[in-house]
PDB file of C-alpha atoms in Angstrom:
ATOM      1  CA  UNK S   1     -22.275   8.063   4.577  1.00 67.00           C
ATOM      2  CA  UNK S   2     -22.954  11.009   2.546  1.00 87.00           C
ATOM      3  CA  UNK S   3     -20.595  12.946   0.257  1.00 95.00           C
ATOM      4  CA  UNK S   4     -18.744  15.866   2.161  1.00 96.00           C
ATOM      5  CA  UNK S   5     -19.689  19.068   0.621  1.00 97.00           C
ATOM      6  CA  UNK S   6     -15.894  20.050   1.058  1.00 98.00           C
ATOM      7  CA  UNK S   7     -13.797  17.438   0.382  1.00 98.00           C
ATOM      8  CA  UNK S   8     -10.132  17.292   2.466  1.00 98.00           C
ATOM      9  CA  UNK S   9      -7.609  16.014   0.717  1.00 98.00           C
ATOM     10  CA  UNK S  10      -4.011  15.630   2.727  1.00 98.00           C
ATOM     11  CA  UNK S  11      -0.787  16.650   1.467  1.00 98.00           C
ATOM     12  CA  UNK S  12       1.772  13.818   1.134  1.00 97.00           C
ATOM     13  CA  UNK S  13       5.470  14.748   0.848  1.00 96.00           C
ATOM     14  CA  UNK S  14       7.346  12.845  -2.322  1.00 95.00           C
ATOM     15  CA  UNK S  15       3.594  11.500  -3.186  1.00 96.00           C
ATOM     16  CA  UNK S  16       0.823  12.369  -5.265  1.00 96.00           C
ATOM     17  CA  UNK S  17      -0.463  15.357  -3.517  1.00 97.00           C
ATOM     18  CA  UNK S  18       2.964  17.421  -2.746  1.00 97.00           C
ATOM     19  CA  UNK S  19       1.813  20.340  -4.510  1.00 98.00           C
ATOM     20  CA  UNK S  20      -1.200  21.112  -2.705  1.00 98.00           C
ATOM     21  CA  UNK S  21      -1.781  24.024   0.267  1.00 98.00           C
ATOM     22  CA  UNK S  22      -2.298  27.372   0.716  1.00 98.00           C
ATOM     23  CA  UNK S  23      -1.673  31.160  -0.511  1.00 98.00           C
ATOM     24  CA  UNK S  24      -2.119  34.161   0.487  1.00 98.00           C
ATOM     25  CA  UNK S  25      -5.659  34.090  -1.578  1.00 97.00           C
ATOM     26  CA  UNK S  26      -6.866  30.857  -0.445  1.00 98.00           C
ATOM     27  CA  UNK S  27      -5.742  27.388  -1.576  1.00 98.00           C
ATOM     28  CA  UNK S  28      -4.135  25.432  -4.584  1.00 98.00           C
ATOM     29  CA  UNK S  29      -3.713  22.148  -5.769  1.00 98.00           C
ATOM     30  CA  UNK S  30      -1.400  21.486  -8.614  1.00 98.00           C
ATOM     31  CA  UNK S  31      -0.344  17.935 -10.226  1.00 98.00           C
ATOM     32  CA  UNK S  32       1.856  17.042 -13.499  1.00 98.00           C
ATOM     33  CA  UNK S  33      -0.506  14.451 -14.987  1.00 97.00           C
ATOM     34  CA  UNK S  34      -0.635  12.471 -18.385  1.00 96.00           C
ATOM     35  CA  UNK S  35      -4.407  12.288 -20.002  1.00 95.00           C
ATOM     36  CA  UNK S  36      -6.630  10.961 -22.958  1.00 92.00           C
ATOM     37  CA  UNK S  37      -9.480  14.093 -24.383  1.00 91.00           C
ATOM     38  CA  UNK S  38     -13.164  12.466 -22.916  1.00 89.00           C
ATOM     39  CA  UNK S  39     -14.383   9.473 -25.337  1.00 86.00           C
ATOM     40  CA  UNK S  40     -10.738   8.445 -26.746  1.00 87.00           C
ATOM     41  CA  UNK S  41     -10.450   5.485 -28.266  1.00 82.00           C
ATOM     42  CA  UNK S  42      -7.702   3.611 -27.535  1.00 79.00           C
ATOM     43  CA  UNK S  43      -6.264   2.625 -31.243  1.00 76.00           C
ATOM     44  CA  UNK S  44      -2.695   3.199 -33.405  1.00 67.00           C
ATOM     45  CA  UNK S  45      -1.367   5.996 -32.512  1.00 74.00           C
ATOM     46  CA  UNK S  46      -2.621   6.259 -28.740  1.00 88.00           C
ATOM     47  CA  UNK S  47       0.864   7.761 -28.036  1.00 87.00           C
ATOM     48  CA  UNK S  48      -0.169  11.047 -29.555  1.00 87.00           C
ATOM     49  CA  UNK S  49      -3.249  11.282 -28.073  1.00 89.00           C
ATOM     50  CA  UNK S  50      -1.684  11.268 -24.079  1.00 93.00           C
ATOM     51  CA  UNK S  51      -0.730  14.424 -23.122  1.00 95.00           C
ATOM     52  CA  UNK S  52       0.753  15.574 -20.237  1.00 96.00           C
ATOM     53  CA  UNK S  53      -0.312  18.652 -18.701  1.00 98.00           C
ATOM     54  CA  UNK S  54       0.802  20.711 -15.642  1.00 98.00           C
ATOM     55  CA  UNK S  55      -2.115  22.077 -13.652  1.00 98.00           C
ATOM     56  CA  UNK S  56      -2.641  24.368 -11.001  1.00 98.00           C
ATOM     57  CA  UNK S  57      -6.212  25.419  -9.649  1.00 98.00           C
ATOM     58  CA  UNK S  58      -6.905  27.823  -7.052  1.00 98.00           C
ATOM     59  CA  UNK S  59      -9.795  27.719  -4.551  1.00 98.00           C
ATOM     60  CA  UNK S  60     -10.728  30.733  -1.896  1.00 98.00           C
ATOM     61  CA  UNK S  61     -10.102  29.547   1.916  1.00 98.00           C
ATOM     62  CA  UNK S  62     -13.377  27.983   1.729  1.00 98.00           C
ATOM     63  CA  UNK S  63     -12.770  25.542  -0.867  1.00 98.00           C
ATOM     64  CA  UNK S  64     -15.027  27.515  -4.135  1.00 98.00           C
ATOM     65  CA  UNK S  65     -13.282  27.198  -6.823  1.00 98.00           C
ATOM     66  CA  UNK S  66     -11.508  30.046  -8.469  1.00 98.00           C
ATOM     67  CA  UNK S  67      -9.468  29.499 -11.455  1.00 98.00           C
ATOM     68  CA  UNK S  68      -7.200  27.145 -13.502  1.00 98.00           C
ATOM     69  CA  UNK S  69      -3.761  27.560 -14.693  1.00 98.00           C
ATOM     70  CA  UNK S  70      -3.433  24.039 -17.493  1.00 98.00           C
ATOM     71  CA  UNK S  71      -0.974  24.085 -19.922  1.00 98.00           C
ATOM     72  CA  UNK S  72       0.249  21.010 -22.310  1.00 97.00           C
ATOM     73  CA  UNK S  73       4.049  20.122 -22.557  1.00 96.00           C
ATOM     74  CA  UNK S  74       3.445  17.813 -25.313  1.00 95.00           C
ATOM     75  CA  UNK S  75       2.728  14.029 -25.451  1.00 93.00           C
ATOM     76  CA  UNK S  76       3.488  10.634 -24.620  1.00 91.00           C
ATOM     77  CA  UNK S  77       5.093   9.897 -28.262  1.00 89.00           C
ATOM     78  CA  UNK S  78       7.176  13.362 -27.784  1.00 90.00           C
ATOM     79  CA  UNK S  79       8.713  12.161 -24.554  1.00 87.00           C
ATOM     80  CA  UNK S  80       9.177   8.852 -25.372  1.00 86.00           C
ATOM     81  CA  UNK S  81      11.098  10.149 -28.402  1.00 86.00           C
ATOM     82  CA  UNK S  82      13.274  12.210 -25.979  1.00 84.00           C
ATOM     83  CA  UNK S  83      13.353  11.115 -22.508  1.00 85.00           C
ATOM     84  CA  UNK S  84      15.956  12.932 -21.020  1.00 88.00           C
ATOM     85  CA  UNK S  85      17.335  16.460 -21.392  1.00 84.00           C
ATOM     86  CA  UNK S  86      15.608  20.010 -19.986  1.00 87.00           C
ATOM     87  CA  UNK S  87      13.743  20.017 -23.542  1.00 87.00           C
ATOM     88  CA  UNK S  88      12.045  16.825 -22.443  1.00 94.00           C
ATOM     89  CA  UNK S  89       8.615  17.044 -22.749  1.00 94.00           C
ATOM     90  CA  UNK S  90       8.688  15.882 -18.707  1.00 95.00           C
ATOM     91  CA  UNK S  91      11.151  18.462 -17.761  1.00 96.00           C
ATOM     92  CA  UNK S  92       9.003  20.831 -19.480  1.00 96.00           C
ATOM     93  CA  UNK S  93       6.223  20.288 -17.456  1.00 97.00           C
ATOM     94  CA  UNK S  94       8.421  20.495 -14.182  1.00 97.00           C
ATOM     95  CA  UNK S  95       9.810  23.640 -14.789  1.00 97.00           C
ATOM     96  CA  UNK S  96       6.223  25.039 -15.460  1.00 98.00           C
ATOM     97  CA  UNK S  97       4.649  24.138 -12.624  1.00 98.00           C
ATOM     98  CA  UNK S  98       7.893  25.264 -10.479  1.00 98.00           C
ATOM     99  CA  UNK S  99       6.894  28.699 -12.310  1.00 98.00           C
ATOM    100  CA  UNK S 100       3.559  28.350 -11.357  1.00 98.00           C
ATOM    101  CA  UNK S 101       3.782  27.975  -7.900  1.00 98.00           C
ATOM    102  CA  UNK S 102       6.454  30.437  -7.320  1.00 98.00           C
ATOM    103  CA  UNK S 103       3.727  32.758  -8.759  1.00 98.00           C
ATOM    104  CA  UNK S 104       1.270  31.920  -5.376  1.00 98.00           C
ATOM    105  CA  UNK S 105       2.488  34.713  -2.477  1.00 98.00           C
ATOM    106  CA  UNK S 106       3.076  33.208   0.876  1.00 98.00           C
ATOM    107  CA  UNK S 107       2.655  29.820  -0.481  1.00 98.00           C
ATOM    108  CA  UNK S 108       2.662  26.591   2.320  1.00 98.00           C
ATOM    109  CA  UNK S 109       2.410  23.250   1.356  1.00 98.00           C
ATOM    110  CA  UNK S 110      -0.540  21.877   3.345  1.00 98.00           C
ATOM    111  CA  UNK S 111      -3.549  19.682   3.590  1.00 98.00           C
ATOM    112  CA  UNK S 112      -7.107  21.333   1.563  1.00 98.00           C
ATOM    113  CA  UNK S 113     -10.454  21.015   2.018  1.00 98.00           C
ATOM    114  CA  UNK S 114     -11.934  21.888  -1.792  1.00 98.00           C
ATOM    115  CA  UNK S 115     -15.205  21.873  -3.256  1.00 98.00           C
ATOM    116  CA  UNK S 116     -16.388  19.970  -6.167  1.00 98.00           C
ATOM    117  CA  UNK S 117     -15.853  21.727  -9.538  1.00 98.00           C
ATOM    118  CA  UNK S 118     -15.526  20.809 -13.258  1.00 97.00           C
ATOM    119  CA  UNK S 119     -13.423  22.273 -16.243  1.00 97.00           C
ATOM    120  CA  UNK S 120     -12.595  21.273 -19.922  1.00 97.00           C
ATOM    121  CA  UNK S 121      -9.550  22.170 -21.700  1.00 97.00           C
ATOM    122  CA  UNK S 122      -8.573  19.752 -25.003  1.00 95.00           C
ATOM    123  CA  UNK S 123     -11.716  17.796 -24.633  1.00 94.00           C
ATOM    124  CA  UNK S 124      -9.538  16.977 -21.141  1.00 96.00           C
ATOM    125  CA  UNK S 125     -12.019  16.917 -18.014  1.00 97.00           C
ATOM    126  CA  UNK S 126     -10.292  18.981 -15.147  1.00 98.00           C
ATOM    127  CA  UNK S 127     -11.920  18.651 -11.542  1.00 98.00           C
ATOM    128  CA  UNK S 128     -13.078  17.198  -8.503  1.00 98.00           C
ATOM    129  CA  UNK S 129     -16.721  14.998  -9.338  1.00 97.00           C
ATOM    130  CA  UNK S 130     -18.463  13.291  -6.219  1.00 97.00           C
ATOM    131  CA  UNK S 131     -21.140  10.914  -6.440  1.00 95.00           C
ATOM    132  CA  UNK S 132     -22.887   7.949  -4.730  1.00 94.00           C
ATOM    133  CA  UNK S 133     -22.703   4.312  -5.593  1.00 92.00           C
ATOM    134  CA  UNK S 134     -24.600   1.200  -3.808  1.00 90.00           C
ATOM    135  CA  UNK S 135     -24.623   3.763  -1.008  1.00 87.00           C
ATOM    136  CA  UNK S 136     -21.088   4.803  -0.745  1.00 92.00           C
ATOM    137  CA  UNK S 137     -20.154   8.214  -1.552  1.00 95.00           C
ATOM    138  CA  UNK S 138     -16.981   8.794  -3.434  1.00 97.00           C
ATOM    139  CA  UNK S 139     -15.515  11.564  -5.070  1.00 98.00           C
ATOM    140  CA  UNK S 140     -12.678  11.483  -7.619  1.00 98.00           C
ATOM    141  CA  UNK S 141      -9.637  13.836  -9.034  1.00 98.00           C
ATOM    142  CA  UNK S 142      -9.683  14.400 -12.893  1.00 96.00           C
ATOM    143  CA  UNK S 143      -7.837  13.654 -14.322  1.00 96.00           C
ATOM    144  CA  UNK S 144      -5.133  12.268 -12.085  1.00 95.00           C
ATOM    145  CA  UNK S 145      -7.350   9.230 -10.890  1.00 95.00           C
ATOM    146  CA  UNK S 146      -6.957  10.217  -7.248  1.00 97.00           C
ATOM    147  CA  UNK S 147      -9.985   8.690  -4.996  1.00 97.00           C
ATOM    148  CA  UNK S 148     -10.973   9.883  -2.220  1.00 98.00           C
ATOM    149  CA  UNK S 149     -14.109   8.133   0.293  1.00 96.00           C
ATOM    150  CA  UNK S 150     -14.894   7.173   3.965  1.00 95.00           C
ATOM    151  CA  UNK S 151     -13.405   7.989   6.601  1.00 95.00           C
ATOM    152  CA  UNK S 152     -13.094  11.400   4.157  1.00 96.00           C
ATOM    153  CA  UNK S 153     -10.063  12.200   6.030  1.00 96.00           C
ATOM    154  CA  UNK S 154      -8.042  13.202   3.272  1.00 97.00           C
ATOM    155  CA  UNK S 155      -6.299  10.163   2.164  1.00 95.00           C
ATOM    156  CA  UNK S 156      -6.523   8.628  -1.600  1.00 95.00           C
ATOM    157  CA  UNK S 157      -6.314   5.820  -3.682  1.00 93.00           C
ATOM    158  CA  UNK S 158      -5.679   5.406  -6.718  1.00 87.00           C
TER     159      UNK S 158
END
């Protein structure tokens, strides 16, 4: 089966996908996710190279891509240092993106239907990639690892 040219992708509730839906401009999708800058290395020292951003991107009601709100709280050797407190480099991140989508008017948490798009920030790729392989079409969210395939009807793996 061929690749969608929209891709759905179904809000969850307490899962991966509970900060997806639509605004009064269109539609969003925002994660908190940890990720390595394209071509890392794992080596010594890997713990400063995870960061963890908080993302929000923002799509017209017809799933084109619009814009990106991505912003690093700091990295894995950061929180690891200091797990637990509202200067956590995790409770960072939360209270950003809570800022972030109080910023969306009318906002509903909702399944989306987005196109594919592509963005770096850090060396960090940012986006929704489809392709085709043995036959089977795919398409993939950067980078929180979410997969998405047949039956496309908005469900992932990871």
């Amino acid at each position: 089966m061929a690749v969608p040219e929209v891709i759905p992708i179904a809000y969850e509730p307490k899962h991966r996908t509970e900060t997806i839906g639509r605004y009064a401009d269109g539609q969003f999708l925002a994660s908190i996710t940890y990720a390595f800058p394209e071509g890392f290395r794992p080596d010594d020292g890997w713990e400063e190279h995870k960061r963890l951003y908080t993302v929000l991107h923002t799509f017209d009601a017809e799933g084109h891509y619009r814009d990106s709100e991505i912003w690093c709280a700091g990295t894995w050797a950061e929180q690891h240092g200091a797990p637990y407190g509202e200067f956590s480099v995790l409770s960072r991140a939360r209270v950003h993106l809570a800022k972030l989508l109080r910023s969306l008017p009318r906002r509903s948490y909702t399944d989306i239907a987005i196109r594919p798009f592509q963005i770096t920030v850090d060396g960090v790729r940012f986006g929704l990639k489809t392709g085709v392989d043995e036959g089977e079409g795919w398409a993939e969210l950067y980078p929180d690892g979410l997969g998405f395939s047949e039956p496309w009807n908005g469900t992932y793996d990871t």
